[in-house]
Short mmCIF file of C-alpha atoms in Angstrom, two decimals:
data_model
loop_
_atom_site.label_atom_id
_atom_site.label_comp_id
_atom_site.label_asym_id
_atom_site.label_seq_id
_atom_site.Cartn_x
_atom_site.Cartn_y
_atom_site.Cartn_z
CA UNK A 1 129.48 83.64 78.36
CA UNK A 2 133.19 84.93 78.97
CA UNK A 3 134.99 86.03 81.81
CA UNK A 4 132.07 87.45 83.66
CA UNK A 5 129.63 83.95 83.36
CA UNK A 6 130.52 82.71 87.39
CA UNK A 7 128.38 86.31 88.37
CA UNK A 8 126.01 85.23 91.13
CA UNK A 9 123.62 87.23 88.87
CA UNK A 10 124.70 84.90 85.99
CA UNK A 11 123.99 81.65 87.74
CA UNK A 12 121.06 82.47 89.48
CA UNK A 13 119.75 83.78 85.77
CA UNK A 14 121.24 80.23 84.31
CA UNK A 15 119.76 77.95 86.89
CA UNK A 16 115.95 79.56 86.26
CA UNK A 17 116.91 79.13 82.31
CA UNK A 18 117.98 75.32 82.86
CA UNK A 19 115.12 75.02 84.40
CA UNK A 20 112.66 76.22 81.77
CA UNK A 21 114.61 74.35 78.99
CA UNK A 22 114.05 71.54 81.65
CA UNK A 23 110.15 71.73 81.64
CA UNK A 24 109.50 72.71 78.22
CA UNK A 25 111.13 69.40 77.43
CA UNK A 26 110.56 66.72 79.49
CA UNK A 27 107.69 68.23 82.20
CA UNK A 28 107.86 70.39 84.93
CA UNK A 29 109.08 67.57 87.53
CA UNK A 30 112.40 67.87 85.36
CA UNK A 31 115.76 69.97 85.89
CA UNK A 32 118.43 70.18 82.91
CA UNK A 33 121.73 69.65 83.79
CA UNK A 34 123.64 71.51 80.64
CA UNK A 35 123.53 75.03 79.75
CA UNK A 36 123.48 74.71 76.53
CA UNK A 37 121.26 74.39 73.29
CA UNK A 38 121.72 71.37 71.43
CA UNK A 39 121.39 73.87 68.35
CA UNK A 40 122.04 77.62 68.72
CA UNK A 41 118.61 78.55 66.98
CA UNK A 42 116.67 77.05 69.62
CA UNK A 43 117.88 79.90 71.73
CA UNK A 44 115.40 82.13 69.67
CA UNK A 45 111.58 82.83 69.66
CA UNK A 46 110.58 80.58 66.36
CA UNK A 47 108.60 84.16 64.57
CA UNK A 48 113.03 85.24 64.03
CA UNK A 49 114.48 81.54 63.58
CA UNK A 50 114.28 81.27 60.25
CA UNK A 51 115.71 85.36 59.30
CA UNK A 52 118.23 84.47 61.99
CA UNK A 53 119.70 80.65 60.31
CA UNK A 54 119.21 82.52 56.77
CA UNK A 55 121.99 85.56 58.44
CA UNK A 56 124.43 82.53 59.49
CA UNK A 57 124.13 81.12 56.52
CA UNK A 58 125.07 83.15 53.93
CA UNK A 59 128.23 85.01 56.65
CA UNK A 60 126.35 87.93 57.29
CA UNK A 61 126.52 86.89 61.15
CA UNK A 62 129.36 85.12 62.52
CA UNK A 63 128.16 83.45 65.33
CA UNK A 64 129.87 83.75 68.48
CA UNK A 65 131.51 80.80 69.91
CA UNK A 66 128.44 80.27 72.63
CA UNK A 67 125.61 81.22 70.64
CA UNK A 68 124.09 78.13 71.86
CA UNK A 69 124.46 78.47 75.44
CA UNK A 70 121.26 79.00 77.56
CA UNK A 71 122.81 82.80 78.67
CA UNK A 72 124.12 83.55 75.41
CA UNK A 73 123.91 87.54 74.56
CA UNK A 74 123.96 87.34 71.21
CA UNK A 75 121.53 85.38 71.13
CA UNK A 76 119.40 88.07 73.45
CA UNK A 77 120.35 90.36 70.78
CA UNK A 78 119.00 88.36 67.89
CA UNK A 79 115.56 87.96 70.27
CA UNK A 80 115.38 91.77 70.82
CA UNK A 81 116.61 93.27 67.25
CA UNK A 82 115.97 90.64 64.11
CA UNK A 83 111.66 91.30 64.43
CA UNK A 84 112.53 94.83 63.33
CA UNK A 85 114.43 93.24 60.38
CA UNK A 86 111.41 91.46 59.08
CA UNK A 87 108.45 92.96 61.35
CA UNK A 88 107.21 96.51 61.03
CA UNK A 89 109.96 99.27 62.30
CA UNK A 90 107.09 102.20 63.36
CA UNK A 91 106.90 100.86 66.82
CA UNK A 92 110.81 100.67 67.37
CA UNK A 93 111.06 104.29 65.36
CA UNK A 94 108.64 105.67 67.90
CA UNK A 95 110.67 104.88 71.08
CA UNK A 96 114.03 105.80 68.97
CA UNK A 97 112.69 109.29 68.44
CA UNK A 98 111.29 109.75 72.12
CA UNK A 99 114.68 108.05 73.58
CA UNK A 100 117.22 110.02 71.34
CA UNK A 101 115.36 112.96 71.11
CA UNK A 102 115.22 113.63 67.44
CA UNK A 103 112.73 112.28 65.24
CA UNK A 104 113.58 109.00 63.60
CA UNK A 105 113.24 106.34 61.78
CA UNK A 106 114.93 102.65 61.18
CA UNK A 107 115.89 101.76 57.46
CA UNK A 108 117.91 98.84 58.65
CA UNK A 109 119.27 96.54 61.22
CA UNK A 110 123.10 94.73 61.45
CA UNK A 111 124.05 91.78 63.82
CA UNK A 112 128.03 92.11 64.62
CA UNK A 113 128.11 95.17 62.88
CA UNK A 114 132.30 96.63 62.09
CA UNK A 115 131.30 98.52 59.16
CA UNK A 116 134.49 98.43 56.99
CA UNK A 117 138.29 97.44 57.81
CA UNK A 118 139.58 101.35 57.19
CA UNK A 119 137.18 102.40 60.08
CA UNK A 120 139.49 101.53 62.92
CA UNK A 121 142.23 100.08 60.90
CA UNK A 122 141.96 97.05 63.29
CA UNK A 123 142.02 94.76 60.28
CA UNK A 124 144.34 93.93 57.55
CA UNK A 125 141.86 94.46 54.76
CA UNK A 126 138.45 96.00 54.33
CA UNK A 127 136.86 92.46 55.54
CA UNK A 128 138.01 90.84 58.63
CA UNK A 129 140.48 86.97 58.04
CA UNK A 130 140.21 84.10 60.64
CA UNK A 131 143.49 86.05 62.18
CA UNK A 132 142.53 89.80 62.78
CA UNK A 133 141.07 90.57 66.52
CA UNK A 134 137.97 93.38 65.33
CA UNK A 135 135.38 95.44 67.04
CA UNK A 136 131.88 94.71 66.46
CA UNK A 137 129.13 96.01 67.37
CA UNK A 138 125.98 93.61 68.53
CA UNK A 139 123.75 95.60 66.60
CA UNK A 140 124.15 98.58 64.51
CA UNK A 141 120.03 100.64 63.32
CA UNK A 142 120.55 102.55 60.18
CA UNK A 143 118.78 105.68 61.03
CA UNK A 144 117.34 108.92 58.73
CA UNK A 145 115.82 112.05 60.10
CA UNK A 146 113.36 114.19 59.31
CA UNK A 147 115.55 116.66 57.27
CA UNK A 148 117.00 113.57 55.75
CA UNK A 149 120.36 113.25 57.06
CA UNK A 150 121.42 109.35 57.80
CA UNK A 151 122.36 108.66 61.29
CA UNK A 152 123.93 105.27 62.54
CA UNK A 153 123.05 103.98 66.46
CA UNK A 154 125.40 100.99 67.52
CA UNK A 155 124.02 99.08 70.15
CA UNK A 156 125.46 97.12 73.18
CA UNK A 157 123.60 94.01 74.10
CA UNK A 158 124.21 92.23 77.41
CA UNK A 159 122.45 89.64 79.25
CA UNK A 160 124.46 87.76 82.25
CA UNK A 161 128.00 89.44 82.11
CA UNK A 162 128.99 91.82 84.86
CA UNK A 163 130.85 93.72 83.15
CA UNK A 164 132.84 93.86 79.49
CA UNK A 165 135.46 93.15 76.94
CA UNK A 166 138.99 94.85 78.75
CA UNK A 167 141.71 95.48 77.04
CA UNK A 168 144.12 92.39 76.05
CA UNK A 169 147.08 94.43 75.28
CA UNK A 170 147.96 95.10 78.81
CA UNK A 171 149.00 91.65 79.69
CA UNK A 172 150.66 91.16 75.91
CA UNK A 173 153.90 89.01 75.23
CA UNK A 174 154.33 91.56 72.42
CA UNK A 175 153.71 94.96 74.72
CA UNK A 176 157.28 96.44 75.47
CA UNK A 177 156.30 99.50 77.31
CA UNK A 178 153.83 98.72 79.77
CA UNK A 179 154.20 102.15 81.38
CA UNK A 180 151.21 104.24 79.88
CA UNK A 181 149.23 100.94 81.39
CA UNK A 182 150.41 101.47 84.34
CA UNK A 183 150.08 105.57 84.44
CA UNK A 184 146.35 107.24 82.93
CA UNK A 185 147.91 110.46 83.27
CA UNK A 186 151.06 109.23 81.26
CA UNK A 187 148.49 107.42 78.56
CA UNK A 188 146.86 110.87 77.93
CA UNK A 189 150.11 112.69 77.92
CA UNK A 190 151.26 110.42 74.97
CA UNK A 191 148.96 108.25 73.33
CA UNK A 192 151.11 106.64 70.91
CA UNK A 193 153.11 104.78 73.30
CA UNK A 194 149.98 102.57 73.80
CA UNK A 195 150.35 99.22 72.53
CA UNK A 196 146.91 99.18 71.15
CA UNK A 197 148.12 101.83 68.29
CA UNK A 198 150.50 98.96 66.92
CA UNK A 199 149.61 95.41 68.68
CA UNK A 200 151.97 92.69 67.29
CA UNK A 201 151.68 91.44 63.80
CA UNK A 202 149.44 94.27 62.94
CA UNK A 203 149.71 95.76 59.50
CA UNK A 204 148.98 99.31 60.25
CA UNK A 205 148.29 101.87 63.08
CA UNK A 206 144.69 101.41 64.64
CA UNK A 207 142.82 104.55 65.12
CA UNK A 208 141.29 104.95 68.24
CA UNK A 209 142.63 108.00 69.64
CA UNK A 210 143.41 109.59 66.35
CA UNK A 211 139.64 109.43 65.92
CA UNK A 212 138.98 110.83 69.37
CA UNK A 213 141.60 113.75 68.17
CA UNK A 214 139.60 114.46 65.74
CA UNK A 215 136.42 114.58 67.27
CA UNK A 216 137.34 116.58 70.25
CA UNK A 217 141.28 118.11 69.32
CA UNK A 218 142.41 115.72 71.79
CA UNK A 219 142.28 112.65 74.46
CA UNK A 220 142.04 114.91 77.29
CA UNK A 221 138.87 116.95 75.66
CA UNK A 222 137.38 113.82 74.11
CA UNK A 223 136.86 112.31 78.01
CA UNK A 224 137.43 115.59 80.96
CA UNK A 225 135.89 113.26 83.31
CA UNK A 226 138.56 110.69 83.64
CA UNK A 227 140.49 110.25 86.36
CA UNK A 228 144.01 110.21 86.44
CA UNK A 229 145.34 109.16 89.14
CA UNK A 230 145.33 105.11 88.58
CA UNK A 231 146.24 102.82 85.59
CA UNK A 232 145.21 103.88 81.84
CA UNK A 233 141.43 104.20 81.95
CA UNK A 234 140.99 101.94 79.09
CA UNK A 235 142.76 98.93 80.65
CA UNK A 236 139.09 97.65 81.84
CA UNK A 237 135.20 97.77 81.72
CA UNK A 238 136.01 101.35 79.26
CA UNK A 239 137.66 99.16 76.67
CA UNK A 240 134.31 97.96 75.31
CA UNK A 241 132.71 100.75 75.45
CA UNK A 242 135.72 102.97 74.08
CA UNK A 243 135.88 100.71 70.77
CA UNK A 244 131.91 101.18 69.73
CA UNK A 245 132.20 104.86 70.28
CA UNK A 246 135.32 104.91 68.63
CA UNK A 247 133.30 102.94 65.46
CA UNK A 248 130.35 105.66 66.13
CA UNK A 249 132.84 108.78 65.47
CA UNK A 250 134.74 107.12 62.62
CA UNK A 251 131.20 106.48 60.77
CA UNK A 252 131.23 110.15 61.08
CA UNK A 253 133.92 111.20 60.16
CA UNK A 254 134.36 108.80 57.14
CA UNK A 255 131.09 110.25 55.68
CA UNK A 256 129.36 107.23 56.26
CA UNK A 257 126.86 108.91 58.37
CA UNK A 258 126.46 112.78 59.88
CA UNK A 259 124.61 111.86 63.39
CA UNK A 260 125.32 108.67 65.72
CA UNK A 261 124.15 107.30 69.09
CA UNK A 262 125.52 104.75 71.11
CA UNK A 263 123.66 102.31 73.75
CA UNK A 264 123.66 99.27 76.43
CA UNK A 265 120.31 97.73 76.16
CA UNK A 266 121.15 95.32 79.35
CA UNK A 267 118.61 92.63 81.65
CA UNK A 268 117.25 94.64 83.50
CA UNK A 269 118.02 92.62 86.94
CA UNK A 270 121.36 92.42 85.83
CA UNK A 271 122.80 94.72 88.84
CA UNK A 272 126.78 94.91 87.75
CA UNK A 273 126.77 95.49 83.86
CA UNK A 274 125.35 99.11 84.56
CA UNK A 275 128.45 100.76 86.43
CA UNK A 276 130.86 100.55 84.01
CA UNK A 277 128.76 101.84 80.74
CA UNK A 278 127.42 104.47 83.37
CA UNK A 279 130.42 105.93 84.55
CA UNK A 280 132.18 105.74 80.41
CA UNK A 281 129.00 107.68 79.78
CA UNK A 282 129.61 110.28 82.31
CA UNK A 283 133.40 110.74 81.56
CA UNK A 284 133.30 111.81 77.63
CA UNK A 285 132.11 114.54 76.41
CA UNK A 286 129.71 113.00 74.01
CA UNK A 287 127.73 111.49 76.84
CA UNK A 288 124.61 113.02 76.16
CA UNK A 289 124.66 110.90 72.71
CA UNK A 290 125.36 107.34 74.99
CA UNK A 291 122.12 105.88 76.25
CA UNK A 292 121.20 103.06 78.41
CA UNK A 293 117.99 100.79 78.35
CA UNK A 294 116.87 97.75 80.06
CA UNK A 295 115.43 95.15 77.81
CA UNK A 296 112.45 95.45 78.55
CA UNK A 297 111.99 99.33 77.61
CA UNK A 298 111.99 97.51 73.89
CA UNK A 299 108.89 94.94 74.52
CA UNK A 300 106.52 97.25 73.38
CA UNK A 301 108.18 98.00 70.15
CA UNK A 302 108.96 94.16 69.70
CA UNK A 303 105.57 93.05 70.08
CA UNK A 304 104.51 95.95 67.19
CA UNK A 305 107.04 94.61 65.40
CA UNK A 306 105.01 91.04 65.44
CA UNK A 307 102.17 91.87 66.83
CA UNK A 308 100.73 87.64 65.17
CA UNK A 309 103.71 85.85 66.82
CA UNK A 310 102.80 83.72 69.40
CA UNK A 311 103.53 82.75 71.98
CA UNK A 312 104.47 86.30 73.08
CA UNK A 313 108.26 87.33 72.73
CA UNK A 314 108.22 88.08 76.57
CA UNK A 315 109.90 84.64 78.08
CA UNK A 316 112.63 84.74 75.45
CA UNK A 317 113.72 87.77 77.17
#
């Protein structure tokens, strides 16, 4: 839910969810009057309940703290990504190859996805504790070409928010030099006054902008389209955004994989979510490898994926 949940898009989308939890329960003279689940799973089509509880169950997917609410994204992304775990992957290979433009196909699919604690260096051990504060991607699809190389494509899922995750160490008790916040052109000028490259009671320096260094020989090259003339770029909506790209390059880099993609697959009447992704996109130069789809560009794939499950997949997303 978050910080973006009072969106008039999000309560218009809650109130129509209320009321089909309200009919499919008690009639259709009924209206609900909580937004939430009395059990997380129930947020799912039954054909991916049972993959989905067996996930939570043994750790490999912490559930977010409102996985049970009626507008809960993760639980979007569970609807729209767990049939290709246990459904046939052709039909979601097929869009993959047309939408990325290099033939695919899927040899695996994460929920909350951070790959390994060296990646970012945003934890204090190769597996995150109760205490460390880590980026995960929704959903990361294992990928492998036609010439065999192994690609990775972290995905973005968002159903009611307007907008996403901004950066926390702006506003930090433990930030001491607040200026690089407060100047983008400063920021770029010198990185490693950010507070992000050493929050407080971190172990070790994170690795965002050494990675983008890396990729591109520096901040400035890694994103020529943004602007300068405000507060650090990363401060808001880009935060998000930054961090997944940031996981995409390290893959790379680390050897984990030698091609990557990153995308918001989004509602597709939500009408705020799309501005921010849009314009990250547009400022990096590795925009052409960030991609944007509404939901339902997946449908087809999903219903190939389970082409027996019924009822259809459609009102679960």
């Amino acid at each position: 839910m978050g910080k973006h949940y009072q969106s008039p898009f999000a309560r218009d989308l809650l109130g129509r969810m209320m009321g089909l939890r309200a009919r499919a329960e008690h009639g259709d003279s009924a209206h609900s009057t909580t937004p939430l689940w009395p059990s997380w799973d129930l947020n799912l089509h039954p054909a991916i309940q049972g993959e989905a509880r067996g996930l939570v169950e043994t750790g490999d997917l912490p559930l977010h703290d409102y996985a049970h609410a009626l507008n809960s994204s993760q639980s979007f992304a569970m609807n729209l990504f767990v049939p290709f775990r246990i459904g046939r992957t052709e039909p979601l290979d097929e869009f993959l190859s047309a939408a990325l433009g290099r033939s695919v196909r899927v040899e695996g699919v994460d929920l909350e996805y951070y790959g390994s604690g060296d990646l970012l260096a945003e934890m204090s051990g190769a597996v995150p504790t109760d205490d460390d504060k880590y980026t995960a991607a929704d959903v990361a699809l294992h990928l492998r070409d036609d010439d065999g190389e192994v690609g990775l494509l972290l995905v973005e899922v968002k159903l009611s928010e307007s907008g996403f995750t901004t950066c926390g160490g702006v506003n930090s008790r433990g930030n001491r030099d607040q200026a690089p916040c407060r100047s983008a052109n400063l920021f770029f000028d010198a990185p490693d006054r950010c507070y992000l490259r050493r929050p407080y009671h971190a172990v070790r320096d994170r690795r965002y902008w050494a990675i983008f260094e890396g990729a591109h020989g520096s901040l400035r090259g890694a994103f020529p389209g943004a602007p300068l003339d405000g507060e650090c770029v990363f401060a808001g909506d880009w935060q998000q955004p930054m961090r997944n790209h940031a996981l995409c390059l390290a893959a790379v880099q680390s050897g984990r994989a030698s091609f990557w993609s990153l995308a918001l697959v989004h509602h597709d009447h939500n009408p705020d979510v799309v501005s921010g992704w849009d314009t990250y996109a547009a400022a990096t130069a590795d925009g052409i490898q960030i991609h944007r789809w509404p939901a339902s560009h997946l449908l087809e794939a999903i219903h190939g994926a389970l082409p027996e499950a019924e009822p259809p997949l459609g009102p679960w997303l």
